[in-house]
mmCIF file of C-alpha atoms in Angstrom:
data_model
loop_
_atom_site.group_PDB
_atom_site.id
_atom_site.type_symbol
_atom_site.label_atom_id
_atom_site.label_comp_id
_atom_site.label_asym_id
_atom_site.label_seq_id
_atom_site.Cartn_x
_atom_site.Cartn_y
_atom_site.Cartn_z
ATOM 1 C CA UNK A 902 23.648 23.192 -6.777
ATOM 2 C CA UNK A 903 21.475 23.427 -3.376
ATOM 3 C CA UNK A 904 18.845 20.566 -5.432
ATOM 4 C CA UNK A 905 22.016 18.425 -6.554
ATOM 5 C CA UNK A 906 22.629 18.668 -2.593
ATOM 6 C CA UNK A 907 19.411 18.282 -1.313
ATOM 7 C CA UNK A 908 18.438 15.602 -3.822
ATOM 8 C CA UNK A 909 22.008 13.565 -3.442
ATOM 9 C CA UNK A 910 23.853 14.807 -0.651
ATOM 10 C CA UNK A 911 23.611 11.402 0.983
ATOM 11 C CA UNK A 912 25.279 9.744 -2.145
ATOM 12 C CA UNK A 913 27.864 12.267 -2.437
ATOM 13 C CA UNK A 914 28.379 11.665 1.138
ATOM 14 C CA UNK A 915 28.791 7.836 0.875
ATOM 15 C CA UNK A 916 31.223 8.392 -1.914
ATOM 16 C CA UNK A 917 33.315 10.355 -0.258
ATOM 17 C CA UNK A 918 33.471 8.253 3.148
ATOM 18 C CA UNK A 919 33.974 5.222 0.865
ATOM 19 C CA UNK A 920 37.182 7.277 -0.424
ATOM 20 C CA UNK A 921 38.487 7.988 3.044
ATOM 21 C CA UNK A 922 38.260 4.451 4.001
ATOM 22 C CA UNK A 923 39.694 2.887 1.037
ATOM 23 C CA UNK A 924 42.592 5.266 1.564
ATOM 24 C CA UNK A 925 42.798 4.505 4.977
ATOM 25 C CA UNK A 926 42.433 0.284 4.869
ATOM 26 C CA UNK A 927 43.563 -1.550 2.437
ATOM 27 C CA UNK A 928 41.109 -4.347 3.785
ATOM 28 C CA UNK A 929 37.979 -2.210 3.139
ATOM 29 C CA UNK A 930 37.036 -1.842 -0.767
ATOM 30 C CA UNK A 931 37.008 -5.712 -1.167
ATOM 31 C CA UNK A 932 34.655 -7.926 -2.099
ATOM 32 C CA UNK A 933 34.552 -9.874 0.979
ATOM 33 C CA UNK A 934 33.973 -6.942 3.015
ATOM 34 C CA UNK A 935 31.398 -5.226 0.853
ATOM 35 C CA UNK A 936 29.891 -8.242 0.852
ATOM 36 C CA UNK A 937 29.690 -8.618 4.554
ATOM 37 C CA UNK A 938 28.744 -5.227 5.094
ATOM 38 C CA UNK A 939 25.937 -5.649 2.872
ATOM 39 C CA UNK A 940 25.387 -8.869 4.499
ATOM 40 C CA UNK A 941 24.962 -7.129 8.287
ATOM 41 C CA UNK A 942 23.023 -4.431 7.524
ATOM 42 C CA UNK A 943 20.416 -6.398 5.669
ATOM 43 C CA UNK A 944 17.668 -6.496 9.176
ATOM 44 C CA UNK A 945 17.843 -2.591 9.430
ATOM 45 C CA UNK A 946 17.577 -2.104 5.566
ATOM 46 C CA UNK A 947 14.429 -4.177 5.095
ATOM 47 C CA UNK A 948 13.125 -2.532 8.265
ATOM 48 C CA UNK A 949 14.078 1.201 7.260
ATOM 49 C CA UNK A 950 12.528 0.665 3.630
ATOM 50 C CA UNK A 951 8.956 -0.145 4.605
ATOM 51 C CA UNK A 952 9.365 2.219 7.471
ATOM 52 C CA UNK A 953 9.444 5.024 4.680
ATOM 53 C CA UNK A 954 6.035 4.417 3.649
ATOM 54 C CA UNK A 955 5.053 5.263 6.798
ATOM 55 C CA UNK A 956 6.777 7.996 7.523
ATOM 56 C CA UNK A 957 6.114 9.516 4.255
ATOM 57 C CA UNK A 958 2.441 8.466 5.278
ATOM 58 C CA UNK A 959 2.820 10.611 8.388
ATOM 59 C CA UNK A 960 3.574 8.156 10.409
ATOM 60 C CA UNK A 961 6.254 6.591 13.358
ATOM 61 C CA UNK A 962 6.404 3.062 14.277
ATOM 62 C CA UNK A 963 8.453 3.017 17.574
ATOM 63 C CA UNK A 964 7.481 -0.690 18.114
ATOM 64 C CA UNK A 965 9.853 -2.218 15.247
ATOM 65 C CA UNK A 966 11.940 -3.463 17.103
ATOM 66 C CA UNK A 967 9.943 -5.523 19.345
ATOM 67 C CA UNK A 968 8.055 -6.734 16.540
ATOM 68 C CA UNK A 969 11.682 -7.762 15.344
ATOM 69 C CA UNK A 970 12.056 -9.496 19.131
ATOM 70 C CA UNK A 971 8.813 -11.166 19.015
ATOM 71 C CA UNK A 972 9.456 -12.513 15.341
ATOM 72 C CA UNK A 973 12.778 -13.580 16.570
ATOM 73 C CA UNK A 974 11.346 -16.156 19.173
ATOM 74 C CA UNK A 975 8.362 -17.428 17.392
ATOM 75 C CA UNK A 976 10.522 -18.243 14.020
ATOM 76 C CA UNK A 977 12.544 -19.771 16.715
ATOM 77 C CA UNK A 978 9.534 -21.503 18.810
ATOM 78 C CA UNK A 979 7.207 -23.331 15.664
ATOM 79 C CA UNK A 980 11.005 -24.084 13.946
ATOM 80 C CA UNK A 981 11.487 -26.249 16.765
ATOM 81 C CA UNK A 982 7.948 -27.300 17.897
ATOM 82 C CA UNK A 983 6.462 -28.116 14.347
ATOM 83 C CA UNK A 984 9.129 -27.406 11.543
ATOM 84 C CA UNK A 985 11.881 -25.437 10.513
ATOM 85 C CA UNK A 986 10.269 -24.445 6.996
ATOM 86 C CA UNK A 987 7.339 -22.930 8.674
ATOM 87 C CA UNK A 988 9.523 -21.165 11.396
ATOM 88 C CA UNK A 989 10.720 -19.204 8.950
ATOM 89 C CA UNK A 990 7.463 -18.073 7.697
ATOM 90 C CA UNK A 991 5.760 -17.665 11.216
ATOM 91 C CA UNK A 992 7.795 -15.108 11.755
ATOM 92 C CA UNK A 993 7.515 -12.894 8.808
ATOM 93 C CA UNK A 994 3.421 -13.448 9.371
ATOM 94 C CA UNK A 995 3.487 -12.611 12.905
ATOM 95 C CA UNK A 996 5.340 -9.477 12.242
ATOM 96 C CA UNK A 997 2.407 -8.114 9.831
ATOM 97 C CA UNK A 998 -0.287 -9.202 11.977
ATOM 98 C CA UNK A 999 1.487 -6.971 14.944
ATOM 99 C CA UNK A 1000 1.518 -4.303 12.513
ATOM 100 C CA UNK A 1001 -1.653 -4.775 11.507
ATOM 101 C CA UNK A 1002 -2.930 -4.407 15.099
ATOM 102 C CA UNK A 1003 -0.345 -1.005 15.330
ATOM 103 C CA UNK A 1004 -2.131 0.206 12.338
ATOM 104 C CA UNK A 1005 -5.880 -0.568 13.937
ATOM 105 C CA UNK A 1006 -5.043 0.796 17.102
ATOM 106 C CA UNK A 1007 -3.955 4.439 15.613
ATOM 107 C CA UNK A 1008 -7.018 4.519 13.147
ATOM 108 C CA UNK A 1009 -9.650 3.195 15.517
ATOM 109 C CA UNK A 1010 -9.201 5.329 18.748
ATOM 110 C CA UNK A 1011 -7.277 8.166 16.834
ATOM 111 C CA UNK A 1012 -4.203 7.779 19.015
ATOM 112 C CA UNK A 1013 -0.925 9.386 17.664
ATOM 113 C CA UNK A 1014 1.214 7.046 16.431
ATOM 114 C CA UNK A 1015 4.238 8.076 18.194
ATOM 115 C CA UNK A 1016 2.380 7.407 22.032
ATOM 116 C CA UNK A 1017 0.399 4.110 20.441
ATOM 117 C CA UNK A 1018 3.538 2.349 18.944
ATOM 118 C CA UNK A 1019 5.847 3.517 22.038
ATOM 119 C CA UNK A 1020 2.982 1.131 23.957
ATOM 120 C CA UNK A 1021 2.457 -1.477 21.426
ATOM 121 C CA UNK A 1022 6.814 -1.732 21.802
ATOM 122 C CA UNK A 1023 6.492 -2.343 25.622
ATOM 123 C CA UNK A 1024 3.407 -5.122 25.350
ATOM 124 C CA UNK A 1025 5.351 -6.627 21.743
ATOM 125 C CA UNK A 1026 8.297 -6.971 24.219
ATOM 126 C CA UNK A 1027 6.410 -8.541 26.861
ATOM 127 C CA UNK A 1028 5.183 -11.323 24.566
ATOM 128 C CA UNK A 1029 8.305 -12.200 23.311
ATOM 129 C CA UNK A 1030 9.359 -12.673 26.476
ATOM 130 C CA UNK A 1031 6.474 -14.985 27.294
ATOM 131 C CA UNK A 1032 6.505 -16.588 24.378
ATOM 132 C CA UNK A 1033 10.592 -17.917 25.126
ATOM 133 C CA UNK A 1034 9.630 -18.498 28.782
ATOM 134 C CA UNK A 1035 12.036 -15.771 29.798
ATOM 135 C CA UNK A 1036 14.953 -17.740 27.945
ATOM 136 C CA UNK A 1037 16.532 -18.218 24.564
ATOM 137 C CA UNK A 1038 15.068 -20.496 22.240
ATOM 138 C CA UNK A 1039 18.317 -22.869 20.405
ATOM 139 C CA UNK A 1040 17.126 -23.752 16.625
ATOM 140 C CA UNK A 1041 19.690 -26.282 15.451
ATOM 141 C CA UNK A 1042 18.624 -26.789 11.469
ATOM 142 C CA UNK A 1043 20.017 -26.445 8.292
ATOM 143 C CA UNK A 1044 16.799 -26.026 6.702
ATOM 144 C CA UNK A 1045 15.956 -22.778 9.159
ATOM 145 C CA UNK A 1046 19.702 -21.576 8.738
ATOM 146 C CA UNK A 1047 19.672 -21.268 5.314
ATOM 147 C CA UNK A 1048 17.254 -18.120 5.426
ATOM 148 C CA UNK A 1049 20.433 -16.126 7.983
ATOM 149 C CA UNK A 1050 23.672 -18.102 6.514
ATOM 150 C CA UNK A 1051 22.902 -19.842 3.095
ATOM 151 C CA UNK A 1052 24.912 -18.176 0.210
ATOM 152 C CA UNK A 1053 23.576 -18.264 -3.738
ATOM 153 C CA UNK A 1054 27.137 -18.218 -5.368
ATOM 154 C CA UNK A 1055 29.740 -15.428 -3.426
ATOM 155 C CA UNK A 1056 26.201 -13.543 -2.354
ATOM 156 C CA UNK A 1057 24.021 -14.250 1.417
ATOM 157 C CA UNK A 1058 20.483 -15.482 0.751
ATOM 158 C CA UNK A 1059 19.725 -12.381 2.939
ATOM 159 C CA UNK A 1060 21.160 -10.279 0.814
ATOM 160 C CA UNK A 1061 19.139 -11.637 -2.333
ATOM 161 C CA UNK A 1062 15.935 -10.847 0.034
ATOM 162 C CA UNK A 1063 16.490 -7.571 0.772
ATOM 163 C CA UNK A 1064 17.357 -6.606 -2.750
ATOM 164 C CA UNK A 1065 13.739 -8.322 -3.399
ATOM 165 C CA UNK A 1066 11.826 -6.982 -0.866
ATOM 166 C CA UNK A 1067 13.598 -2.744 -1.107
ATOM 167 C CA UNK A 1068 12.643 -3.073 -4.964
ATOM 168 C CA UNK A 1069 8.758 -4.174 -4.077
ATOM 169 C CA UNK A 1070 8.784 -1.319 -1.762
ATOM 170 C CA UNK A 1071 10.047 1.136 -4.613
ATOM 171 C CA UNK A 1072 7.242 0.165 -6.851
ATOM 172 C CA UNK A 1073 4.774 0.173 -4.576
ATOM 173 C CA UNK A 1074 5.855 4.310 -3.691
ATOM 174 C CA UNK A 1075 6.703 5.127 -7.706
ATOM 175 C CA UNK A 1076 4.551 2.571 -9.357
ATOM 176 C CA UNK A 1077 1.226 2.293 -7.870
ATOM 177 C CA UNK A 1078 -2.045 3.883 -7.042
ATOM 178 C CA UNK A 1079 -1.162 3.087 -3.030
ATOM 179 C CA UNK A 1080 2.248 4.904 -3.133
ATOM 180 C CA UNK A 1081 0.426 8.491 -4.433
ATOM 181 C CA UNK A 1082 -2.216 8.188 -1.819
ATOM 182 C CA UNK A 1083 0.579 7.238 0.529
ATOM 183 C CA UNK A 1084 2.295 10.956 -0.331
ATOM 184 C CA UNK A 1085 -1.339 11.903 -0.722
ATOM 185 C CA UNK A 1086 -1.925 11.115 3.278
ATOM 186 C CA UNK A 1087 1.617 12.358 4.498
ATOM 187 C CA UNK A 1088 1.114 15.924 2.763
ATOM 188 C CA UNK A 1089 -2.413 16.704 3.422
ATOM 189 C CA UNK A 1090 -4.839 14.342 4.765
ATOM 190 C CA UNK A 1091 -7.393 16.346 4.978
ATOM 191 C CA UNK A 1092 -7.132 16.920 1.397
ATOM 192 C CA UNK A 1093 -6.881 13.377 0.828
ATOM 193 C CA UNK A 1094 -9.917 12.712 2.476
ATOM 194 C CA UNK A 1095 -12.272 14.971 0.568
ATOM 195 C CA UNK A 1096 -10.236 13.234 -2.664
ATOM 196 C CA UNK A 1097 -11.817 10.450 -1.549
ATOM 197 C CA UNK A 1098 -9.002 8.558 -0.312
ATOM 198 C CA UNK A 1099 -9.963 6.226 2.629
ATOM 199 C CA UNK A 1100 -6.818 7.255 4.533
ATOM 200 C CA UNK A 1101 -7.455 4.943 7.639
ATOM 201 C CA UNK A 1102 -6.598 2.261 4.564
ATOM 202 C CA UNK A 1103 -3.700 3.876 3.797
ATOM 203 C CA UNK A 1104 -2.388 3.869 7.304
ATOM 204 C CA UNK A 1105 -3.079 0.107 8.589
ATOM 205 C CA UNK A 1106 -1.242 -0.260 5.571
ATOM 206 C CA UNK A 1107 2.048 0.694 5.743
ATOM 207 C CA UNK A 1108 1.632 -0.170 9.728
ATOM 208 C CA UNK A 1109 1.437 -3.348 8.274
ATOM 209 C CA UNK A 1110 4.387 -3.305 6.154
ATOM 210 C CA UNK A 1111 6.458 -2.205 8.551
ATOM 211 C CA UNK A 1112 5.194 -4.993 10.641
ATOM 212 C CA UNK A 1113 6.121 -7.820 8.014
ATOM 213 C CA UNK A 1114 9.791 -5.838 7.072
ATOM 214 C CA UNK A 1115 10.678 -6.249 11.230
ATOM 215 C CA UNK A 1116 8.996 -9.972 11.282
ATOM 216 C CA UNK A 1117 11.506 -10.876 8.204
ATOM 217 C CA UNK A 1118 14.351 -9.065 9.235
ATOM 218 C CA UNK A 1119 13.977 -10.764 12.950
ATOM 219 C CA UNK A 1120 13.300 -14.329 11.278
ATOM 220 C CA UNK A 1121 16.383 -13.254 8.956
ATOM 221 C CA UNK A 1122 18.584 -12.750 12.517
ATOM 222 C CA UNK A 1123 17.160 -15.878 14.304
ATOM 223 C CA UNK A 1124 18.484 -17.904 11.381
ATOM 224 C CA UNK A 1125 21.760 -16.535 11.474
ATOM 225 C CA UNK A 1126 22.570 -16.859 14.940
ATOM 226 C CA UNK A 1127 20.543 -19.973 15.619
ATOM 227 C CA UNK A 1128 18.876 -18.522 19.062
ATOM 228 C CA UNK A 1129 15.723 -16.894 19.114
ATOM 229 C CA UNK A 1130 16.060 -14.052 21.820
ATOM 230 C CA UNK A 1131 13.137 -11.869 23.150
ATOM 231 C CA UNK A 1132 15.569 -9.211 23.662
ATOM 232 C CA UNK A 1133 16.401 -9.295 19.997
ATOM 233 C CA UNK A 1134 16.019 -5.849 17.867
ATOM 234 C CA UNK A 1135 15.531 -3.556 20.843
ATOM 235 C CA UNK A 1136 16.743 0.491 19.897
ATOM 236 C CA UNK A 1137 16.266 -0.884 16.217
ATOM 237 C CA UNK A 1138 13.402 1.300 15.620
ATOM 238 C CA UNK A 1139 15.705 4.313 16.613
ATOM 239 C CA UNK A 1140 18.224 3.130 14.281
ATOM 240 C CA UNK A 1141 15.977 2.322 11.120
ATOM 241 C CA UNK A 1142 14.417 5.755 11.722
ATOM 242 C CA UNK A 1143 17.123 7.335 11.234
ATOM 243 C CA UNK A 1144 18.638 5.844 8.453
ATOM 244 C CA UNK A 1145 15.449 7.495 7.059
ATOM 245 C CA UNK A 1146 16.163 10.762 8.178
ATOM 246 C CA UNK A 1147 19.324 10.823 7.083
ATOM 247 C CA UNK A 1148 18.892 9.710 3.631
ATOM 248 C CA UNK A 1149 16.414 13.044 3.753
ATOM 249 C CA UNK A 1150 13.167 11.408 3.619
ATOM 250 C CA UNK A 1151 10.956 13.845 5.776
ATOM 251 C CA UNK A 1152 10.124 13.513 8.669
ATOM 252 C CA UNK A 1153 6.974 15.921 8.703
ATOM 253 C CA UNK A 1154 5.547 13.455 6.015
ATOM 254 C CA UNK A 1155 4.585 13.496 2.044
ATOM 255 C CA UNK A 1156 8.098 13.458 0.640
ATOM 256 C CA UNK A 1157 10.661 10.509 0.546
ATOM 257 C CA UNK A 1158 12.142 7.891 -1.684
ATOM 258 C CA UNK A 1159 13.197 4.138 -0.372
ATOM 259 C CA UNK A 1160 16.216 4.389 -1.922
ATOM 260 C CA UNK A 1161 17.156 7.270 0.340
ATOM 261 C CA UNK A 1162 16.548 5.006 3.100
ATOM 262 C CA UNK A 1163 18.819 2.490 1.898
ATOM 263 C CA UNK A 1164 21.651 5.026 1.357
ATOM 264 C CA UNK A 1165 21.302 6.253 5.053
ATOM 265 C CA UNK A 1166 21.820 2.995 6.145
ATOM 266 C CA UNK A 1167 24.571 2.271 3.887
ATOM 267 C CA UNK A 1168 25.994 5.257 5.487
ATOM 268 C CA UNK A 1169 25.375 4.093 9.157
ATOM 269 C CA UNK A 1170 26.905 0.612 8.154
ATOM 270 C CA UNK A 1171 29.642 2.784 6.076
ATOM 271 C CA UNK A 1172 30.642 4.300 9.616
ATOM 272 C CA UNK A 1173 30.457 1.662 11.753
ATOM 273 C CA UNK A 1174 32.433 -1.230 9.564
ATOM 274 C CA UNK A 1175 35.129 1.852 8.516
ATOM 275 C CA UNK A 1176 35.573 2.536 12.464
ATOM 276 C CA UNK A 1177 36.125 -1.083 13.396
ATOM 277 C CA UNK A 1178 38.918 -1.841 10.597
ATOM 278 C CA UNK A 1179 40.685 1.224 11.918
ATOM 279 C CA UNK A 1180 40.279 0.377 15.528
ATOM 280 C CA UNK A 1181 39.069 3.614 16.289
ATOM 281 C CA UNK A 1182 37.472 4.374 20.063
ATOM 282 C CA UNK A 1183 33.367 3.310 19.869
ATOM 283 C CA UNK A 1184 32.297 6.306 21.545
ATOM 284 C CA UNK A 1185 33.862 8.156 18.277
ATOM 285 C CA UNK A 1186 31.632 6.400 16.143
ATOM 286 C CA UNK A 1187 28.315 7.460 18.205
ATOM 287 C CA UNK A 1188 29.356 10.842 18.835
ATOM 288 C CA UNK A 1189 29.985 10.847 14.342
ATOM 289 C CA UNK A 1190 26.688 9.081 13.751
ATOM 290 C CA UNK A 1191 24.701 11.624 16.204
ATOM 291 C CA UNK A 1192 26.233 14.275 14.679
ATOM 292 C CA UNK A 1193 24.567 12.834 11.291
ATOM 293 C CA UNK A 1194 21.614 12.439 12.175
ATOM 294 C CA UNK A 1195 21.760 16.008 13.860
ATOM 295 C CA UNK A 1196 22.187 17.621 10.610
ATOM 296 C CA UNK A 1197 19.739 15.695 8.744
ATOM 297 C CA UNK A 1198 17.351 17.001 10.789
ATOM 298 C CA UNK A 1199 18.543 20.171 10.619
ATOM 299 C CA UNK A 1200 18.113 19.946 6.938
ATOM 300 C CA UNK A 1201 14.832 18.445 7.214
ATOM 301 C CA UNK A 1202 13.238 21.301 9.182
ATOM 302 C CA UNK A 1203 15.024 24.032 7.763
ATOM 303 C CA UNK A 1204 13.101 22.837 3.806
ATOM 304 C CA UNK A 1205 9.807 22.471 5.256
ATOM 305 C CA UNK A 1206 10.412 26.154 7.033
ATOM 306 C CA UNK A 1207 10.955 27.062 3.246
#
């Protein structure tokens, strides 16, 4: 029973909180709505399922969310500078090449990724705001909208992404050579190393896929709302990492599944969309998502102490 728990507590969870509201709101268990919530959640979710590589990796990327930012206004700036189409790629590449940089920086002067990224966040956010002139860049295009608002039947285009991009993450942890030396680096490295994995690798890597998850998910919001803003994304790092704690990945690395991930931020969005049908009081919905979090931590310490 403990392993059911430990292993699915976050489902079991979900289920249960899905119950309540359904009881609760007749407007909550329908399509529309599941839909939507899917729909909204879709920037953390990309950003929280690469982010479990890295964790898992041993890592903590604290500068997400001004990668999102500065992917945000450069999707924005070449969409309406040089053309729509490539906006929405320019911001997906400039994410990995910040992440890519996040990644050198740890490896090459050994700095801890915590105090590297928390840096790399406050320059990120500084050339976002450069890069919009200390304003809000207006895209007005179908062609860039489409990414953010364009529908493929009842389902969002960003929706369809994210399903894409969370199941290339799953087979890169389950499937590949990189995902065991990924667990390989977040449980040992020092046994890794004399295994003759070239761990520095390992790290720029999922660095880097973190990098490209926040540059889509930003490009993903700048289409949607039509306004690149250098202020975009900021806290979203705290909020993707723990939608990874919570769905029990740990955060000691070496253990951790991307679907996990996605659950804990199924259960974030679960508890935020539940508490605005009901009207209930905002600070409600902090204080219950704290609390969350609180225990998932508590659970994550207490099975490494084991």
């Amino acid at each position: 029973m403990r392993n059911i728990l430990q292993k699915y507590g976050i489902v079991i969870l979900s289920v249960v909180l899905v119950v309540i509201l359904t009881a609760a709101s007749d407007a909550f268990l329908t399509p529309r709505n599941i839909l939507n919530i899917l729909n909204q959640a879709a920037p953390l979710a990309l950003i929280a399922s690469a982010l479990t590589l890295a964790i898992i990796a041993g890592n903590f990327d604290l500068s997400a969310g001004s990668i999102f930012g500065v992917a945000s206004v450069s999707a924005a700036a070449v969409a309406v500078n040089i053309d729509p189409a490539l906006g929405l790629v320019a911001g997906s590449a400039v994410g990995l090449l910040l992440g890519v940089a996040n990644g050198l920086i740890v490896t090459g002067f050994s700095v801890h990724p915590f105090l590297a990224t928390i840096a790399t966040g406050v320059v990120y956010r500084g050339l976002a705001i450069l890069i919009a002139g200390g304003g809000l860049i207006p895209v007005r295009s179908e062609v860039f909208n489409w990414l953010g608002r364009g529908r493929i039947g009842m389902v969002h285009v960003a929706i369809v992404v994210l399903a894409l991009f969370c199941a290339s993450m799953m087979f890169l942890l389950n499937g590949t050579t990189f995902g065991r030396r990924v667990r390989a680096v977040g449980g040992n490295e020092e046994a890794a190393i004399l295994s003759g994995v070239r761990t520095d690798l390992i790290k720029i890597a999922t660095f880097a896929l973190t990098g490209l998850a926040a540059g889509l998910a930003g490009t993903i919001a700048v289409s949607r709302i039509g306004v690149g803003q250098p202020t975009a994304g900021a806290g979203m790092e705290l909020d993707a990492i723990a939608a990874v704690i919570i769905g029990g990945t740990s955060i000691y690395g070496g253990a951790g599944a991307v679907w996990r991930s996605l659950a804990g931020v199924l259960l974030l969005a679960l508890i935020g969309n539940g508490f605005n049908i009901l009207n209930v009081d905002p600070f409600l919905k902090d204080l219950t998502t704290g609390l969350v979090i609180l225990v998932a931590v508590g659970l994550s310490a207490r099975r490494r102490a084991r």
